[in-house]
Amino acid sequence: TIGHGRGSEIQLLKELRFPHSLGLLYSAFTSYCGFRINSGEYKLMGLAPYGEPKYADAILRELLDLKPDGSFWLNLDYFNFLRGTTMTNARFHRLFGGPPRRADDAIETRHMDVARSIQSVTEEIMLRLARHARAVTGQTNLCMAGGVALNCVANGRILREKIFDRLWIQPAASDAGGALGAALAAWHLRNHGNAAGVSQQPKVDAMQGALLGPEYSDDEIEQTLRAHGAVYEKRDSAALLDVTVDLLKAEKVVGWFQGRMEFGPRALGNRSILGDARSPRMQSVMNLKVKFRESFRPFAPVVRRERVADYFDLDFESPYMLLVAPVKSELRHALPPGLKGLDLLKASRSTLPAITHVDYSARIQTVEQEHNPLLYDLLLRFERATGCGVLVNTSFNVRGEPIVCTPDDAYRCFVNTEMDYLVMGNFVLDRTTQPQRRAERRVQPQLD
């Protein structure tokens, strides 16, 4: 859907009707490559850089009729979601060289090439839609929402190609964000469409961050820790940051539980697992021993807004981790010749290897002091101590489980992984001293 917003009103200009949906198309390939629909699309996006776009022409030739304005018709002869319980059919499988991958099957070169191909086509469709939206509205600002707007690689291309001057993406761009939309619609209807309240809001990001969830006092946290018989130390705020910096410098994996929980699919520094982006071993340690997830998946960097352009080809805010940009060329390492596919993981790709994907890209989160002062100060102190202003930031959960919300969630996740330390409120916990270490993990979570 393309709409033109004025004040509190949105005029719908163009729309594609079901079943001709870019989200459904991407989900069909997600399922074909062995990932779960409506949760594994980001894995397909992460797998894409390992492959080549060998099937892009076949997708454009056989699966859809793409128009210059970004609209398209799906060829439903290749899909099964209207008639059955699967997304694709035998004709689709023949086109891409074999049956769908099962979740526990090895990932082959073909799957990487399929992922790269649909990612390439998706980016082309989104670029055409963005250019058309600019042409029909004449506007210089673009807001994006919907599940496809979580495709941060495509979002980064829209920004870099300068189709619009400014880009804002709803942090809960998937179905969860519909709750915000419903609340805002009711507010505007109750105010009879009066736009005065809107005009008084900040022009760049009226949400002012996505920290909308519950928070817990130190007393509530300590009550939980005592109930578990946890071993912990309490520090004042200044000492807490110094201790955390020292742990990160020592390549420790640190659970970070502070303030209000994030709204949306990304951990943005309040329910996070943090690490040193300079560490060559951090990606594999976090993937295999802490998150229990596939080794190919990259981790995101978090950096202060004023420092982002020093590390990445981006000079734009990305507070919700929804933009991908290249790592600066001067920070990159040349890859050994002949490396392909998952073997690319063996090479150190930059001076920030823990957050540099195999195509030298990174999914960036920027932090401003007014929105998250504690995380901002941690980054500042880490840079003063190490000369590096970037940390690894990933969600505080294991594969197949939701992001932790409560202190109880955080402690249970902490003791059942190989996370090294937990910093929760003003409390610091060492996993090796905990009485319940790994006692409760009898079955590894189902992998999505």
Coordinates of C-alpha atoms in Angstrom, one line a residue:
T1 CA 0.0 0.0 0.0
I2 CA 1.2 3.5 -0.8
G3 CA -0.4 6.4 1.1
H4 CA 0.1 10.1 1.4
G5 CA 0.0 11.4 5.0
R6 CA -1.1 15.0 5.8
G7 CA -1.4 15.9 9.5
S8 CA -3.6 13.2 11.0
E9 CA -5.0 11.9 7.7
I10 CA -3.6 9.3 5.3
Q11 CA -4.9 9.2 1.7
L12 CA -4.4 5.7 0.2
L13 CA -3.1 6.0 -3.4
K14 CA -2.1 2.5 -4.5
E15 CA -2.5 -1.0 -3.2
L16 CA -1.8 -4.6 -4.1
R17 CA -4.6 -7.0 -3.2
F18 CA -4.2 -10.5 -1.8
P19 CA -2.8 -12.9 -2.9
H20 CA -0.3 -10.7 -4.8
S21 CA 1.8 -10.0 -1.7
L22 CA 5.6 -9.4 -1.4
G23 CA 5.4 -10.7 2.2
L24 CA 3.8 -13.9 1.0
L25 CA 6.4 -14.3 -1.7
Y26 CA 9.2 -13.9 0.7
S27 CA 7.6 -16.2 3.2
A28 CA 7.2 -18.9 0.5
F29 CA 11.0 -18.8 0.0
T30 CA 11.5 -18.8 3.8
S31 CA 9.5 -22.0 4.0
Y32 CA 11.2 -23.6 1.0
C33 CA 14.7 -23.0 2.6
G34 CA 13.6 -24.7 5.8
F35 CA 12.8 -21.8 8.1
R36 CA 9.5 -21.1 9.9
I37 CA 7.0 -18.8 8.2
N38 CA 6.4 -15.5 10.1
S39 CA 9.5 -16.0 12.2
G40 CA 12.3 -17.2 10.0
E41 CA 12.3 -14.5 7.3
Y42 CA 15.2 -12.7 8.9
K43 CA 17.2 -15.9 8.7
L44 CA 16.7 -16.1 5.0
M45 CA 17.9 -12.5 4.8
G46 CA 21.0 -13.4 6.8
L47 CA 21.7 -16.4 4.6
A48 CA 21.5 -14.5 1.4
P49 CA 25.0 -13.0 1.4
Y50 CA 26.5 -16.5 1.3
G51 CA 25.0 -17.2 -2.1
E52 CA 24.8 -15.9 -5.6
P53 CA 21.6 -14.5 -7.3
K54 CA 21.5 -17.4 -9.8
Y55 CA 17.7 -17.8 -9.7
A56 CA 16.8 -14.1 -9.8
D57 CA 16.0 -14.2 -13.5
A58 CA 13.9 -17.3 -13.1
I59 CA 11.9 -15.7 -10.3
L60 CA 11.2 -12.6 -12.4
R61 CA 10.4 -14.7 -15.5
E62 CA 8.3 -17.5 -13.9
L63 CA 6.9 -16.4 -10.5
L64 CA 5.8 -12.8 -11.0
D65 CA 5.0 -10.2 -13.5
L66 CA 6.8 -7.1 -12.2
K67 CA 5.9 -3.6 -13.4
P68 CA 8.0 -0.5 -13.4
D69 CA 6.1 1.0 -10.5
G70 CA 6.8 -2.0 -8.3
S71 CA 3.4 -3.6 -8.6
F72 CA 3.3 -7.2 -9.6
W73 CA 1.1 -10.3 -10.1
L74 CA 2.1 -13.6 -8.7
N75 CA 1.9 -16.7 -10.9
L76 CA -0.2 -18.8 -8.6
D77 CA 0.6 -22.0 -10.6
Y78 CA 3.8 -22.2 -8.5
F79 CA 2.2 -21.6 -5.1
N80 CA -0.1 -23.7 -2.9
F81 CA -1.1 -21.3 -0.1
L82 CA -4.6 -20.7 -1.6
R83 CA -5.5 -24.4 -1.9
G84 CA -3.5 -26.3 0.7
T85 CA -1.4 -26.1 3.9
T86 CA 1.9 -25.5 2.2
M87 CA 3.3 -22.4 0.6
T88 CA 4.8 -24.0 -2.6
N89 CA 4.2 -26.9 -4.9
A90 CA 6.0 -29.4 -7.0
R91 CA 6.3 -27.0 -9.9
F92 CA 8.1 -24.5 -7.7
H93 CA 10.4 -27.2 -6.4
R94 CA 11.4 -28.3 -9.9
L95 CA 12.2 -24.7 -10.8
F96 CA 14.7 -24.4 -7.9
G97 CA 16.3 -27.8 -8.2
G98 CA 14.7 -30.0 -5.5
P99 CA 12.3 -30.4 -2.7
P100 CA 12.0 -28.0 0.3
R101 CA 14.7 -28.2 2.9
R102 CA 13.6 -29.7 6.2
A103 CA 14.5 -27.7 9.3
D104 CA 17.2 -30.3 10.4
D105 CA 18.7 -30.7 7.0
A106 CA 22.1 -29.3 6.2
I107 CA 22.1 -25.9 4.3
E108 CA 23.4 -26.4 0.8
T109 CA 24.9 -24.0 -1.7
R110 CA 21.5 -24.2 -3.6
H111 CA 19.7 -22.8 -0.5
M112 CA 22.2 -20.0 -0.2
D113 CA 21.7 -19.1 -3.9
V114 CA 17.9 -19.2 -3.6
A115 CA 18.1 -16.9 -0.5
R116 CA 20.3 -14.5 -2.4
S117 CA 18.0 -14.5 -5.4
I118 CA 14.8 -13.7 -3.6
Q119 CA 16.5 -11.1 -1.5
S120 CA 17.8 -9.5 -4.7
V121 CA 14.3 -9.5 -6.2
T122 CA 12.7 -8.2 -3.0
E123 CA 15.2 -5.3 -3.0
E124 CA 14.3 -4.4 -6.6
I125 CA 10.6 -4.5 -5.9
M126 CA 11.0 -2.3 -2.8
L127 CA 13.2 0.2 -4.7
R128 CA 10.6 0.5 -7.5
L129 CA 7.8 1.0 -5.0
A130 CA 9.8 3.7 -3.2
R131 CA 10.6 5.5 -6.5
H132 CA 6.9 5.4 -7.5
A133 CA 5.8 6.6 -4.1
R134 CA 8.2 9.6 -4.5
A135 CA 6.9 10.3 -8.0
V136 CA 3.2 10.2 -7.1
T137 CA 3.4 12.2 -3.9
G138 CA 6.3 14.5 -4.5
Q139 CA 7.3 14.0 -0.8
T140 CA 10.8 13.8 0.5
N141 CA 10.1 11.8 3.6
L142 CA 9.2 8.1 3.7
C143 CA 7.6 6.1 6.5
M144 CA 7.5 2.3 6.3
A145 CA 5.6 -0.4 8.1
G146 CA 4.5 -3.9 7.6
G147 CA 6.5 -7.1 7.9
V148 CA 8.5 -6.5 4.8
A149 CA 9.8 -3.2 6.3
L150 CA 11.8 -5.4 8.7
N151 CA 14.0 -6.3 5.7
C152 CA 16.8 -4.0 6.9
V153 CA 19.0 -4.9 3.9
A154 CA 16.4 -3.5 1.5
N155 CA 15.8 -0.5 3.8
G156 CA 19.5 0.3 3.7
R157 CA 19.4 0.3 -0.1
I158 CA 16.5 2.7 -0.2
L159 CA 18.4 5.1 2.0
R160 CA 21.7 4.8 0.2
E161 CA 20.1 5.4 -3.2
K162 CA 18.7 8.7 -1.9
I163 CA 15.2 8.2 -3.2
F164 CA 14.0 10.1 -0.1
D165 CA 15.7 12.6 2.1
R166 CA 14.6 10.9 5.3
L167 CA 13.4 7.4 6.2
W168 CA 11.5 6.3 9.3
I169 CA 10.5 2.7 9.9
Q170 CA 8.1 1.6 12.6
P171 CA 10.1 -0.5 15.1
A172 CA 7.2 -3.0 15.5
A173 CA 6.7 -3.0 11.7
S174 CA 5.1 -6.5 11.8
D175 CA 1.6 -7.4 12.9
A176 CA 2.3 -6.3 16.5
G177 CA 2.5 -2.7 15.4
G178 CA -1.1 -2.9 14.5
A179 CA -1.9 -2.3 18.2
L180 CA -0.2 1.1 18.0
G181 CA -2.0 1.9 14.8
A182 CA -5.4 1.1 16.3
A183 CA -4.6 3.2 19.4
L184 CA -3.5 6.2 17.2
A185 CA -6.5 5.8 15.0
A186 CA -8.9 5.9 18.0
W187 CA -7.1 8.9 19.4
H188 CA -7.4 10.8 16.1
L189 CA -11.1 9.8 15.7
R190 CA -11.8 10.9 19.3
N191 CA -10.2 14.3 18.6
H192 CA -12.2 14.6 15.3
G193 CA -9.2 14.6 13.1
N194 CA -7.6 17.6 14.9
A195 CA -3.9 17.6 13.8
A196 CA -2.8 20.1 16.4
G197 CA -1.5 17.3 18.6
V198 CA 0.6 15.9 15.8
S199 CA 2.2 19.2 14.8
Q200 CA 3.5 19.7 18.3
Q201 CA 5.4 16.4 18.2
P202 CA 9.1 16.1 17.2
K203 CA 9.4 16.0 13.4
V204 CA 11.9 13.2 13.2
D205 CA 10.8 10.4 15.5
A206 CA 7.7 11.1 17.6
M207 CA 8.0 7.7 19.3
Q208 CA 11.3 8.8 20.9
G209 CA 12.5 5.3 21.2
A210 CA 10.7 1.9 21.6
L211 CA 11.2 1.4 25.3
L212 CA 7.5 0.9 26.1
G213 CA 7.4 -2.3 28.2
P214 CA 7.6 -3.1 31.9
E215 CA 10.5 -2.2 34.1
Y216 CA 11.6 -3.5 37.6
S217 CA 13.1 -1.8 40.6
D218 CA 16.2 -3.0 42.3
D219 CA 14.0 -4.2 45.2
E220 CA 12.0 -6.4 42.8
I221 CA 15.1 -7.7 41.1
E222 CA 16.7 -8.6 44.4
Q223 CA 13.6 -10.4 45.6
T224 CA 13.8 -12.6 42.5
L225 CA 17.5 -13.3 43.0
R226 CA 16.9 -14.3 46.6
A227 CA 14.1 -16.6 45.6
H228 CA 16.5 -18.4 43.3
G229 CA 19.3 -18.5 45.9
A230 CA 21.4 -16.5 43.4
V231 CA 24.9 -15.3 44.2
Y232 CA 25.3 -11.6 43.3
E233 CA 27.0 -8.3 44.1
K234 CA 25.3 -4.9 44.2
R235 CA 27.1 -1.9 42.7
D236 CA 26.3 1.8 42.5
S237 CA 25.6 3.1 39.0
A238 CA 29.1 4.4 38.3
A239 CA 30.9 1.3 39.5
L240 CA 28.3 -0.8 37.5
L241 CA 29.4 0.7 34.2
D242 CA 33.1 0.3 35.1
V243 CA 32.7 -3.4 36.0
T244 CA 30.7 -4.0 32.8
V245 CA 33.4 -2.4 30.6
D246 CA 36.1 -4.5 32.3
L247 CA 34.0 -7.7 31.6
L248 CA 33.5 -6.7 28.0
K249 CA 37.2 -5.9 27.5
A250 CA 38.0 -9.4 28.8
E251 CA 35.8 -10.9 26.0
K252 CA 33.0 -11.9 28.4
V253 CA 29.5 -12.4 27.2
V254 CA 27.3 -10.1 29.3
G255 CA 23.5 -10.3 29.8
W256 CA 22.2 -6.7 30.1
F257 CA 18.8 -6.2 31.8
Q258 CA 17.9 -2.6 32.4
G259 CA 14.9 -0.3 32.5
R260 CA 11.8 -0.7 30.4
M261 CA 11.6 -3.6 27.9
E262 CA 11.6 -2.9 24.2
F263 CA 8.5 -3.0 22.0
G264 CA 9.0 -4.9 18.8
P265 CA 11.2 -7.7 17.6
R266 CA 14.6 -6.2 18.3
A267 CA 16.5 -5.9 21.6
L268 CA 17.7 -2.3 21.7
G269 CA 19.8 -2.2 24.8
N270 CA 17.5 -3.0 27.7
R271 CA 17.0 -6.7 27.2
S272 CA 20.3 -7.4 25.4
I273 CA 23.3 -9.7 25.4
L274 CA 26.4 -7.6 24.9
G275 CA 29.9 -8.5 23.7
D276 CA 33.2 -7.0 22.3
A277 CA 32.8 -6.3 18.6
R278 CA 36.6 -6.6 18.2
S279 CA 36.7 -10.2 19.3
P280 CA 37.3 -12.8 16.5
R281 CA 35.6 -15.5 18.6
M282 CA 32.5 -13.6 19.7
Q283 CA 30.2 -14.5 16.8
S284 CA 30.7 -18.2 17.1
V285 CA 30.6 -18.2 21.0
M286 CA 27.4 -16.2 21.0
N287 CA 25.7 -18.3 18.3
L288 CA 26.6 -21.8 19.5
K289 CA 27.0 -21.5 23.3
V290 CA 24.7 -18.7 24.3
K291 CA 22.0 -18.3 21.6
F292 CA 22.0 -22.0 20.4
R293 CA 21.3 -20.9 16.9
E294 CA 22.7 -21.3 13.4
S295 CA 26.4 -20.3 13.0
F296 CA 25.8 -18.3 9.8
R297 CA 23.6 -15.7 11.5
P298 CA 25.3 -12.3 12.0
F299 CA 25.2 -10.1 15.0
A300 CA 24.3 -6.4 15.1
P301 CA 26.5 -3.5 16.3
V302 CA 25.4 -0.8 18.6
V303 CA 27.1 2.6 18.4
R304 CA 26.6 6.1 19.6
R305 CA 24.7 8.2 16.9
E306 CA 27.6 10.7 16.6
R307 CA 30.1 7.9 15.9
V308 CA 28.3 5.8 13.4
A309 CA 29.8 7.4 10.3
D310 CA 33.3 6.6 11.7
Y311 CA 32.7 2.9 11.4
F312 CA 30.0 2.5 8.7
D313 CA 29.0 4.0 5.4
L314 CA 26.0 5.6 7.1
D315 CA 25.4 9.0 8.6
F316 CA 21.8 8.6 9.6
E317 CA 20.1 7.5 12.8
S318 CA 19.1 3.9 13.0
P319 CA 17.6 3.6 16.5
Y320 CA 15.6 0.5 15.9
M321 CA 18.2 -1.7 14.2
L322 CA 16.3 -1.6 10.9
L323 CA 19.1 -0.4 8.5
V324 CA 22.0 -2.3 7.0
A325 CA 25.0 -0.5 5.8
P326 CA 28.6 -1.4 4.8
V327 CA 31.5 -1.4 7.2
K328 CA 34.0 1.3 6.3
S329 CA 36.4 0.1 3.7
E330 CA 39.4 1.1 5.7
L331 CA 38.3 -1.2 8.5
R332 CA 37.9 -4.3 6.2
H333 CA 40.2 -7.2 5.8
A334 CA 40.7 -8.9 2.4
L335 CA 39.1 -12.3 2.2
P336 CA 41.3 -15.3 1.3
P337 CA 40.7 -16.3 -2.4
G338 CA 38.5 -19.3 -3.0
L339 CA 36.4 -19.1 0.1
K340 CA 32.7 -19.6 -0.6
G341 CA 29.5 -20.3 1.3
L342 CA 29.7 -21.0 5.0
D343 CA 33.5 -21.3 4.7
L344 CA 33.5 -17.5 4.7
L345 CA 32.8 -17.6 8.4
K346 CA 36.4 -18.8 8.9
A347 CA 37.8 -15.5 7.8
S348 CA 38.1 -12.3 9.9
R349 CA 36.4 -9.8 7.8
S350 CA 37.3 -6.5 9.5
T351 CA 38.6 -5.0 12.7
L352 CA 35.1 -5.5 14.0
P353 CA 34.8 -9.2 13.1
A354 CA 31.9 -10.0 15.5
I355 CA 29.5 -7.7 13.7
T356 CA 30.8 -7.8 10.1
H357 CA 28.7 -10.1 7.9
V358 CA 30.4 -12.0 5.0
D359 CA 29.5 -9.2 2.5
Y360 CA 31.0 -6.6 4.8
S361 CA 27.6 -5.3 5.9
A362 CA 26.2 -4.7 9.4
R363 CA 22.7 -4.3 10.8
I364 CA 23.2 -1.1 12.8
Q365 CA 21.7 0.3 15.9
T366 CA 22.5 3.9 16.9
V367 CA 22.0 5.3 20.4
E368 CA 21.3 8.8 21.5
Q369 CA 21.9 9.9 25.1
E370 CA 18.4 11.3 25.6
H371 CA 16.7 8.0 24.6
N372 CA 18.9 5.5 26.4
P373 CA 21.4 7.3 28.7
L374 CA 22.7 4.2 30.4
L375 CA 23.6 2.4 27.2
Y376 CA 25.0 5.6 25.8
D377 CA 27.3 6.0 28.8
L378 CA 28.4 2.3 28.6
L379 CA 29.4 2.8 25.0
L380 CA 31.2 6.0 25.8
R381 CA 33.2 4.4 28.7
F382 CA 34.0 1.3 26.6
E383 CA 35.4 3.6 23.9
R384 CA 37.5 5.5 26.4
A385 CA 38.9 2.3 27.7
T386 CA 39.5 0.5 24.4
G387 CA 39.4 3.1 21.6
C388 CA 36.5 1.2 20.1
G389 CA 33.0 2.7 20.2
V390 CA 31.1 -0.4 19.0
L391 CA 29.6 -3.3 20.9
V392 CA 27.8 -6.5 19.8
N393 CA 24.1 -6.2 20.7
T394 CA 21.8 -9.2 20.4
S395 CA 18.5 -10.1 22.0
F396 CA 18.4 -11.6 25.5
N397 CA 17.0 -15.0 24.7
V398 CA 17.9 -18.4 23.2
R399 CA 16.7 -19.6 19.9
G400 CA 13.1 -20.6 20.0
E401 CA 12.2 -18.6 23.1
P402 CA 10.9 -15.0 23.4
I403 CA 13.1 -12.1 24.6
V404 CA 13.2 -12.1 28.4
C405 CA 10.8 -9.7 30.1
T406 CA 11.0 -10.2 33.8
P407 CA 14.0 -10.7 36.2
D408 CA 12.9 -14.3 36.6
D409 CA 13.0 -14.8 32.8
A410 CA 16.5 -13.2 32.7
Y411 CA 18.0 -15.3 35.5
R412 CA 16.6 -18.6 34.1
C413 CA 18.0 -17.8 30.7
F414 CA 21.3 -16.7 32.2
V415 CA 22.0 -19.9 34.2
N416 CA 20.9 -22.2 31.3
T417 CA 23.3 -20.8 28.8
E418 CA 27.1 -20.2 28.7
M419 CA 26.6 -16.5 29.2
D420 CA 29.4 -15.3 31.5
Y421 CA 27.9 -12.5 33.5
L422 CA 24.5 -11.0 34.1
V423 CA 24.1 -7.3 34.9
M424 CA 20.5 -6.7 36.0
G425 CA 19.6 -3.4 37.5
N426 CA 22.5 -2.6 39.8
F427 CA 23.3 -6.3 40.4
V428 CA 26.2 -8.3 38.9
L429 CA 26.1 -12.1 38.7
D430 CA 28.9 -14.5 37.7
R431 CA 27.4 -17.6 36.1
T432 CA 30.0 -20.0 37.5
T433 CA 29.0 -19.2 41.1
Q434 CA 25.2 -19.8 40.6
P435 CA 23.7 -22.8 42.4
Q436 CA 21.2 -23.5 39.6
R437 CA 23.7 -23.4 36.7
R438 CA 22.2 -25.4 33.8
A439 CA 20.0 -27.4 36.2
E440 CA 16.8 -26.5 34.5
R441 CA 17.7 -27.1 30.9
R442 CA 16.6 -30.7 30.3
V443 CA 15.5 -30.1 26.7
Q444 CA 17.0 -27.6 24.3
P445 CA 14.2 -25.2 23.0
Q446 CA 12.6 -26.1 19.7
L447 CA 14.5 -24.4 17.0
D448 CA 12.4 -22.0 14.9

